[in-house]
Coordinates of C-alpha atoms in Angstrom, one line a residue:
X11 CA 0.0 0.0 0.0
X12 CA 0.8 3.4 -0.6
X13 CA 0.0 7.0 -0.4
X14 CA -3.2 6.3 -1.8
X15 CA -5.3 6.0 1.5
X16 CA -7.5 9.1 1.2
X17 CA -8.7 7.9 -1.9
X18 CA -9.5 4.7 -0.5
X19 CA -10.6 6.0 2.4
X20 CA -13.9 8.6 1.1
X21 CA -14.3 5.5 -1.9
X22 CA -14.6 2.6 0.6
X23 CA -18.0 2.5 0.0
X24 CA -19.0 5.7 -1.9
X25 CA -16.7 9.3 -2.7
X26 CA -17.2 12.2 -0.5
X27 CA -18.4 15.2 -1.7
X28 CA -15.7 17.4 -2.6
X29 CA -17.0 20.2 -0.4
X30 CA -16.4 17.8 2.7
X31 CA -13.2 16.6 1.3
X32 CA -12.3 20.4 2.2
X33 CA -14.3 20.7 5.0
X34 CA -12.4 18.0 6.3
X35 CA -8.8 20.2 5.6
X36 CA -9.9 22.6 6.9
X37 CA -11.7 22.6 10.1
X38 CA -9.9 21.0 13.4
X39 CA -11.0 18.7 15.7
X40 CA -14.7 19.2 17.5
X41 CA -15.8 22.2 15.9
X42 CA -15.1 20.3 12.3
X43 CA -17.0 17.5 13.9
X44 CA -20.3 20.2 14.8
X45 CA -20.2 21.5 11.4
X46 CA -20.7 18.1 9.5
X47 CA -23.6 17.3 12.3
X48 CA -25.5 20.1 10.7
X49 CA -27.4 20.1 13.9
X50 CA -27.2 19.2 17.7
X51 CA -28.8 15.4 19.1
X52 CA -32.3 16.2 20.3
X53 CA -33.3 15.4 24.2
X54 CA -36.8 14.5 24.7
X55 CA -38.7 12.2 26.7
X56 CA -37.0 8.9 28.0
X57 CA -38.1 6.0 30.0
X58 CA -36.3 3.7 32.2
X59 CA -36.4 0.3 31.0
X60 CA -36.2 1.2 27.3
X61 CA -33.9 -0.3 24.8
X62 CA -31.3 2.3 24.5
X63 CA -31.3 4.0 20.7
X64 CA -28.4 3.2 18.5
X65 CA -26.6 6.1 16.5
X66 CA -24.1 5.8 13.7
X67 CA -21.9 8.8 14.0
X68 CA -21.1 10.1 10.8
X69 CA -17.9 9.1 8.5
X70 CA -16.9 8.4 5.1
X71 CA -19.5 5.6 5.4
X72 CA -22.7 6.0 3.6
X73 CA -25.7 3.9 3.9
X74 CA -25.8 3.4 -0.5
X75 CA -23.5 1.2 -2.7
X76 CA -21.4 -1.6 -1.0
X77 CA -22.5 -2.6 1.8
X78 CA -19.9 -3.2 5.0
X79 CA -19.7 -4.5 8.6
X80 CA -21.3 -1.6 10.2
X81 CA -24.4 -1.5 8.0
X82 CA -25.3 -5.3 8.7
X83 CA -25.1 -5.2 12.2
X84 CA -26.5 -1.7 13.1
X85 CA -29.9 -3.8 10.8
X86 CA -28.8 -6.4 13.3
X87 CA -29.3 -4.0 16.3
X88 CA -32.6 -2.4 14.6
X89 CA -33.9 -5.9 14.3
X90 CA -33.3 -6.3 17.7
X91 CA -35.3 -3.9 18.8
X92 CA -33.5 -0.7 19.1
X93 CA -34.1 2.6 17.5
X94 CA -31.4 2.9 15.1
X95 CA -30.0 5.8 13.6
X96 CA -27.9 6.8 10.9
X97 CA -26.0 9.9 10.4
X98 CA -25.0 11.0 6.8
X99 CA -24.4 14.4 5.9
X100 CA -24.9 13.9 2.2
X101 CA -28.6 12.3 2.9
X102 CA -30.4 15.1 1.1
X103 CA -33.8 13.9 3.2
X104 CA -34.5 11.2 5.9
X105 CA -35.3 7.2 4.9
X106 CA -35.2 4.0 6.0
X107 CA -33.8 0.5 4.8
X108 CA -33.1 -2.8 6.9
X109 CA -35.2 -0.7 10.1
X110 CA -32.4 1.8 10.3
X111 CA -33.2 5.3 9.7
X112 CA -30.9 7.6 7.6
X113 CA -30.8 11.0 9.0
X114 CA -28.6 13.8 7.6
X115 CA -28.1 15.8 10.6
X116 CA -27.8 14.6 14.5
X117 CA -31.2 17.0 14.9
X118 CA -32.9 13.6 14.0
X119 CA -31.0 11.2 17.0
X120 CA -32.2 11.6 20.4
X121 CA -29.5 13.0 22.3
X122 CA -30.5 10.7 25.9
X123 CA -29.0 7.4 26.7
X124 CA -27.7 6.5 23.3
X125 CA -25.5 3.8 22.4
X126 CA -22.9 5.3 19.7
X127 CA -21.8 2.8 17.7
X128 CA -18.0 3.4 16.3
X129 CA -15.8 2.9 14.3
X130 CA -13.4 6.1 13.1
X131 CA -11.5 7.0 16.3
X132 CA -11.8 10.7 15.5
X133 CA -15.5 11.1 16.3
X134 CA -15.1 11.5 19.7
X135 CA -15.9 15.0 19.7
X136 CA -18.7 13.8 19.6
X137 CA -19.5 12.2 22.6
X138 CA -19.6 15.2 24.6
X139 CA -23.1 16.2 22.8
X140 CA -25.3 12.9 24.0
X141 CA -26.2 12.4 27.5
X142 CA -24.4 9.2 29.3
X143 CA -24.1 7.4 25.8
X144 CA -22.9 4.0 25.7
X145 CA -20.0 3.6 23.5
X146 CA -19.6 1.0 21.4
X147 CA -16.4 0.7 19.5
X148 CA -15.3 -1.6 16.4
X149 CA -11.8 -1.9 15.3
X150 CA -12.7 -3.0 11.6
X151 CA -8.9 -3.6 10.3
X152 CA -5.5 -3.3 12.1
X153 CA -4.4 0.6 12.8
X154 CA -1.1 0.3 10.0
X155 CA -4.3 1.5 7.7
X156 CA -4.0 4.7 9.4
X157 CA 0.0 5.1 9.5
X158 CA 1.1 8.5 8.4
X159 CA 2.5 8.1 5.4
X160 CA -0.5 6.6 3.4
X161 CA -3.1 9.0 4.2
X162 CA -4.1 12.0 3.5
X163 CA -6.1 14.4 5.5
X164 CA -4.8 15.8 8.5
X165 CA -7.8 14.0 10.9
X166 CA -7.1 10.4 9.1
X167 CA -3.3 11.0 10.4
X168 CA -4.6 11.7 14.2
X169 CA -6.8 8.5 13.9
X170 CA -3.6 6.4 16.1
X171 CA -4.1 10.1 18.4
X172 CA -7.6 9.5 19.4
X173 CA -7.3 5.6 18.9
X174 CA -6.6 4.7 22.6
X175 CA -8.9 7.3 24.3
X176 CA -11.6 5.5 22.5
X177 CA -10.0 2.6 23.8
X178 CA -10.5 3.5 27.4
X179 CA -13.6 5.5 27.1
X180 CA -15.7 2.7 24.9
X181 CA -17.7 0.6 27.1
X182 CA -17.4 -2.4 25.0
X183 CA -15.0 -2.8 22.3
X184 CA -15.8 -5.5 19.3
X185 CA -13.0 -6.5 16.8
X186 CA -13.8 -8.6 13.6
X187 CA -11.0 -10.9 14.1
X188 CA -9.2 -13.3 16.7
X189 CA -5.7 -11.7 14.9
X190 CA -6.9 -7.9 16.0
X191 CA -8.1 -9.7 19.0
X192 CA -4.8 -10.8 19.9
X193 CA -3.1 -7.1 18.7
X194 CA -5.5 -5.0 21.3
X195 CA -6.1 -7.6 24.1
X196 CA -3.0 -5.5 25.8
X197 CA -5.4 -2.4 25.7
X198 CA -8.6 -4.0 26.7
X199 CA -8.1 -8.0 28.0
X200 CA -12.1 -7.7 27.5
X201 CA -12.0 -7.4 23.8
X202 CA -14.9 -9.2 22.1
X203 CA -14.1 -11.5 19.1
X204 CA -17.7 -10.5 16.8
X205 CA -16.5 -12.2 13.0
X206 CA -17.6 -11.3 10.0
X207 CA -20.8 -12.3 8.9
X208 CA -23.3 -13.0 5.8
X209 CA -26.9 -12.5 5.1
X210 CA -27.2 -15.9 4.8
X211 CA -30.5 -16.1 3.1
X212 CA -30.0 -13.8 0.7
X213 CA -27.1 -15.3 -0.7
X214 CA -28.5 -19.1 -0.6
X215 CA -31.7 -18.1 -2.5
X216 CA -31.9 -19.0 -6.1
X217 CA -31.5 -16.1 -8.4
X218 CA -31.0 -15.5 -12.2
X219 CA -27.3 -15.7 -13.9
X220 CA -26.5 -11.9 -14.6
X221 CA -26.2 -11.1 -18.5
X222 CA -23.6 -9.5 -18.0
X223 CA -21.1 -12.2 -16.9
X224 CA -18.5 -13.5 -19.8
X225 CA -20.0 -17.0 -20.9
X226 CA -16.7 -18.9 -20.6
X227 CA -16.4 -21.3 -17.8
X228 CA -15.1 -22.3 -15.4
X229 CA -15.7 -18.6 -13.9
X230 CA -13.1 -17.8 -11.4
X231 CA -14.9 -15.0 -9.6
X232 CA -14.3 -12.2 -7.2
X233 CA -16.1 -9.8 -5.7
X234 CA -15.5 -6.5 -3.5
X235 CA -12.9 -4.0 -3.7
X236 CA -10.2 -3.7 -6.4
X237 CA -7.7 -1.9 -4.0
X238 CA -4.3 -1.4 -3.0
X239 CA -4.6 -4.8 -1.3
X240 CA -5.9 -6.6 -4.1
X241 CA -2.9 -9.1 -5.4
X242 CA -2.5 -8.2 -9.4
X243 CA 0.3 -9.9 -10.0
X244 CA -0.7 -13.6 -8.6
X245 CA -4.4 -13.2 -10.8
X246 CA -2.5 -12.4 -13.6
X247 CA 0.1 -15.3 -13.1
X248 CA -2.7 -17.6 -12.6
X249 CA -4.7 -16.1 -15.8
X250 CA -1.4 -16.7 -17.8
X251 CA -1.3 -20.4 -16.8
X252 CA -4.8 -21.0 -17.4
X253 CA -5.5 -19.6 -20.6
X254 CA -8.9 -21.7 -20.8
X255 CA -10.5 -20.5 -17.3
X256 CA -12.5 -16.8 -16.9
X257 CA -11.8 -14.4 -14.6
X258 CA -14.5 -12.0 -13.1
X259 CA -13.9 -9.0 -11.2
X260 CA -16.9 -7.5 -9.8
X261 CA -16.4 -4.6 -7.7
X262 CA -15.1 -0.7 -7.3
X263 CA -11.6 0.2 -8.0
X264 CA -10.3 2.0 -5.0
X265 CA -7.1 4.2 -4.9
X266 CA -4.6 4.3 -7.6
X267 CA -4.8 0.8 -8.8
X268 CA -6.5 1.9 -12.1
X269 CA -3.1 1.2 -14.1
X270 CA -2.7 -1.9 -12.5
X271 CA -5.8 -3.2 -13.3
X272 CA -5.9 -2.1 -17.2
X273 CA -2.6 -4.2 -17.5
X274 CA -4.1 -7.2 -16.1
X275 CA -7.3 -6.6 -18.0
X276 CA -5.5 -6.8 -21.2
X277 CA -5.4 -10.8 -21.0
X278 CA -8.6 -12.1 -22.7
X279 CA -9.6 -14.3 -19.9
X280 CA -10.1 -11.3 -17.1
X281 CA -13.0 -9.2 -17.0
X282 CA -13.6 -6.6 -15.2
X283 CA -16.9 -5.3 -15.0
X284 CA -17.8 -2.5 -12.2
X285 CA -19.0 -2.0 -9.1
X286 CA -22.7 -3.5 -9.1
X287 CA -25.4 -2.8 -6.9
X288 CA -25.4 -4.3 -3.0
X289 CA -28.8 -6.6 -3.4
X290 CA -27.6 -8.3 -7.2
X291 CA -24.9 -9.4 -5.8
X292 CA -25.7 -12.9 -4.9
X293 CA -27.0 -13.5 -8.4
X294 CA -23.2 -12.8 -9.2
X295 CA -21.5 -15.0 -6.6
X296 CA -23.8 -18.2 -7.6
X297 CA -22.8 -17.3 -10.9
X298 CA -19.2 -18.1 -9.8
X299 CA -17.8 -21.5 -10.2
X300 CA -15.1 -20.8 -7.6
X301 CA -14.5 -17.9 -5.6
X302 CA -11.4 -16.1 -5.4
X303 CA -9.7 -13.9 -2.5
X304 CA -7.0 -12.3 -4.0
X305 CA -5.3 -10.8 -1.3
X306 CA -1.6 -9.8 -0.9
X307 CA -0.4 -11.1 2.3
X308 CA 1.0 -8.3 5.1
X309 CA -0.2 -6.9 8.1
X310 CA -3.2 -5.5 7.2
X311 CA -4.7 -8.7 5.4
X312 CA -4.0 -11.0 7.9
X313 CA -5.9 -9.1 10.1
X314 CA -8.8 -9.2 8.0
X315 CA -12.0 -11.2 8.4
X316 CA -13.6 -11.8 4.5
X317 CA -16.4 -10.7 4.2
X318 CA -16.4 -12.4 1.2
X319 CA -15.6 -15.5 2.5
X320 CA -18.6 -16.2 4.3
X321 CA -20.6 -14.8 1.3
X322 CA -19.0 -17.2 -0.8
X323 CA -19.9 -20.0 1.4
X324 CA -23.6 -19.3 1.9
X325 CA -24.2 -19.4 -2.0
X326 CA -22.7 -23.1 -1.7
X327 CA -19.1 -21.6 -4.0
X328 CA -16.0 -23.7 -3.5
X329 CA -13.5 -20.9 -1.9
X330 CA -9.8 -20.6 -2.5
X331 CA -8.1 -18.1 -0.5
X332 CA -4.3 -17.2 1.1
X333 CA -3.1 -18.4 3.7
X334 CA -4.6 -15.8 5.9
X335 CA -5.4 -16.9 9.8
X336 CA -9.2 -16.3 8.9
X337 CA -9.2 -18.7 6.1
X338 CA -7.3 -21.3 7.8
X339 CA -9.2 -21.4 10.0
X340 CA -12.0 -22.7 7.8
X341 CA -11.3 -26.5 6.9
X342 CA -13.7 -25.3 3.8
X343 CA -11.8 -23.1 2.3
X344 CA -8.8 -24.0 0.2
X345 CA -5.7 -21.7 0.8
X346 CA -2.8 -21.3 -1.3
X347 CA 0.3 -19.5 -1.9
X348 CA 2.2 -18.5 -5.3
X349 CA 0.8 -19.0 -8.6
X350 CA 0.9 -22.7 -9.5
X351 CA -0.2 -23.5 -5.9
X352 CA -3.7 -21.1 -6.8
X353 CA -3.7 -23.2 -10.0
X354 CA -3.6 -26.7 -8.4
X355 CA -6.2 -25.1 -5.6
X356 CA -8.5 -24.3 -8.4
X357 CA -8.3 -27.4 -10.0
X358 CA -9.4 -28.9 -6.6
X359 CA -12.1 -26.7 -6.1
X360 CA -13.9 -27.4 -9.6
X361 CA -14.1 -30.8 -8.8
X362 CA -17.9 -31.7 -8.2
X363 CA -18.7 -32.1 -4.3
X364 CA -21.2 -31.1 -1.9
X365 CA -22.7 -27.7 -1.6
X366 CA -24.6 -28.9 1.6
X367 CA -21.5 -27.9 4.3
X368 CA -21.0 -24.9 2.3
X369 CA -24.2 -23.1 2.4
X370 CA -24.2 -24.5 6.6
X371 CA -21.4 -22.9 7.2
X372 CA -22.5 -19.7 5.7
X373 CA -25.9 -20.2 7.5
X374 CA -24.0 -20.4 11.0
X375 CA -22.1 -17.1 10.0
X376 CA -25.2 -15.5 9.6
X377 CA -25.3 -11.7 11.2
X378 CA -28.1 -12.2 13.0
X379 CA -25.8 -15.1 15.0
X380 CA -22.7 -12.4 14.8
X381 CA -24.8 -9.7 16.7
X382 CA -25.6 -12.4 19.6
X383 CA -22.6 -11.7 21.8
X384 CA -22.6 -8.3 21.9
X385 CA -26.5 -7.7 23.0
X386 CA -25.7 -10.8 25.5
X387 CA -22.1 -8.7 26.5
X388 CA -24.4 -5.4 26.8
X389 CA -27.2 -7.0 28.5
X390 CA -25.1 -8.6 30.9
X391 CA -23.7 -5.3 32.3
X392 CA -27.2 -3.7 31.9
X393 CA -26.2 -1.5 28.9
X394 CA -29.1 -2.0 26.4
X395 CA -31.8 -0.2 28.6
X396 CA -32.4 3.5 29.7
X397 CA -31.2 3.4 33.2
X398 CA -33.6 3.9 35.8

């Protein structure tokens, strides 16, 4: 990786607008933080015994295009019963989708007894405009994301500044794998391990071949992110050796990969074909004969928990993967290293076999199962409710 992370940062899962890109340069710490709230949390009437509400503070994040970690379980949470908000300043009105409300302004939270879910260390000037909120924190990926010289904007770079305040403020902190686990339990020995997950359904229900798909098979797919991360070289050694299989990219490019990927997309037998829309994408992955993870291996990666991976599974796709601990630790999914190892993995993986521990394993990784442990963590220390 390298200094690309602001682009990859506001393209994650959609652009900022440039006006906040500046906003962001140019106004510090809490007062920047006001200004993008467009408004102050509202206090109203609250009653003991209550589940708590649930805001999203706002980031990059926006509720459109790919959907991440923090969208599927603040649904989770709305499912659960909890009044879930979230904040986006580029929401031109309010809406709804999975039970979660979409607010552009913090005007639209209540400002009593929240519980502030989070993620990006630097909102903590926010906390001081709720009443007694309940902080939940999720370290999504390790913190060398973050180092200095691979991002851009002067709050991104303070992100390892505010990182261990949150640390010691949060009331429960979550991490999405038993490798970031291990990296923070020296910060927090109550760290709580909350994978991954998958809409299991969603991806196990029959759907329609996309038209869009190249018609050779086998298709080697892969969807998600085509970012700094992504491993071009071992796709494209693998695509050399196997003239007669397809390759599928389906997914963003993110940071400044775009040359990278226009070499590899010269072979005949990779395709690239966009970022698609959050809900077609299980009509893609069943599509896929295999699916692919093609990750570089370093310190960031190996902290990762696939998301993929577990969507992969649940449509009942063979999965080959690196060696990362996530994927080892999956006696379904087959992991290799270097190009003729992938090639030999592949090979395996096309050979005809049961869907049936597939699609259970991505059924036991669903995210209503993921959320489990953290309403049984904040029900146990009497978190969830209005106190009273």
């Amino acid at each position: 990786m390298r200094r690309v992370f602001k682009t990859w940062l506001a393209r994650r899962v959609h652009v900022i607008p440039r006006r906040m890109a500046r906003l962001f340069r140019r106004v510090p710490g809490a007062v920047r933080l006001r200004q993008l709230a467009l408004g102050s949390p509202q206090p109203g009437t609250t009653f003991a015994g209550r589940l708590r509400p649930v805001v999203y503070l706002p980031t990059w994040l926006t509720w459109a295009g790919m959907k991440q970690r923090p969208q599927y379980l603040l649904a989770e949470l709305a499912a659960a019963g909890h009044q879930t908000f979230f904040v986006d300043p580029r929401a031109r009105r309010e809406s709804s989708a999975d039970g979660v409300r979409i607010v552009p302004s913090l005007a639209s939270v209540p400002a009593d007894y929240p519980i502030l879910y989070v993620h990006f260390a630097p909102v903590t000037g926010f906390f001081r405009l709720f009443r007694e909120p309940v902080i939940v924190y999720d370290i999504l990926d390790d913190l060398s994301i973050y180092d200095a010289d691979e991002v851009g904007t002067p709050e991104e770079r303070r992100v390892r500044f505010h990182h261990p305040a949150v640390m010691r403020r949060a009331d429960l902190v979550i991490a999405s794998s038993q490798t970031l686990i291990d990296r923070h339990r020296p910060e927090r020995p109550d760290l709580l391990l909350v994978e991954n997950g998958v809409d299991a359904t969603r991806f196990a229900s029959p759907a329609n071949r996309p038209p869009d798909l190249p018609p050779g098979r086998p298709l080697i797919g892969y969807h998600g992110a085509i970012a700094p991360w992504f491993d071009f070289d071992l796709l494209e050694q693998v695509a050399i050796l196997r003239p007669d299989w397809s390759f599928v990219l389906v997914g963003p490019t993110v940071g400044r990969v775009g040359h990278r990927l226009t070499r590899i997309a010269r072979l005949h037998n990779i395709h690239h074909i966009g970022e698609r829309p959050s809900e077609t994408m299980p009509s893609y992955v069943q599509a896929f004969d295999v699916g692919a993870i093609w990750f570089v291996m370093d310190r960031l990666t190996e902290g990762v928990s696939p998301l993929k991976m577990f969507e992969y599974l649940a449509a009942g796709v063979p999965v080959v993967a690196p060696p990362l601990p996530a994927c080892l630790e999956s006696p379904l999914v087959l992991t290799a290293a270097g190009a003729h190892e992938w090639c030999r993995a592949i090979e395996q993986a096309l050979r005809p076999s049961d869907q049936a521990p597939r699609r259970a394993a991505g059924a036991a990784a669903s995210w209503d199962r993921r959320v489990e442990p953290v309403l049984a963590r904040l029900d146990g220390e009497g978190l969830r409710r209005v106190p009273g």
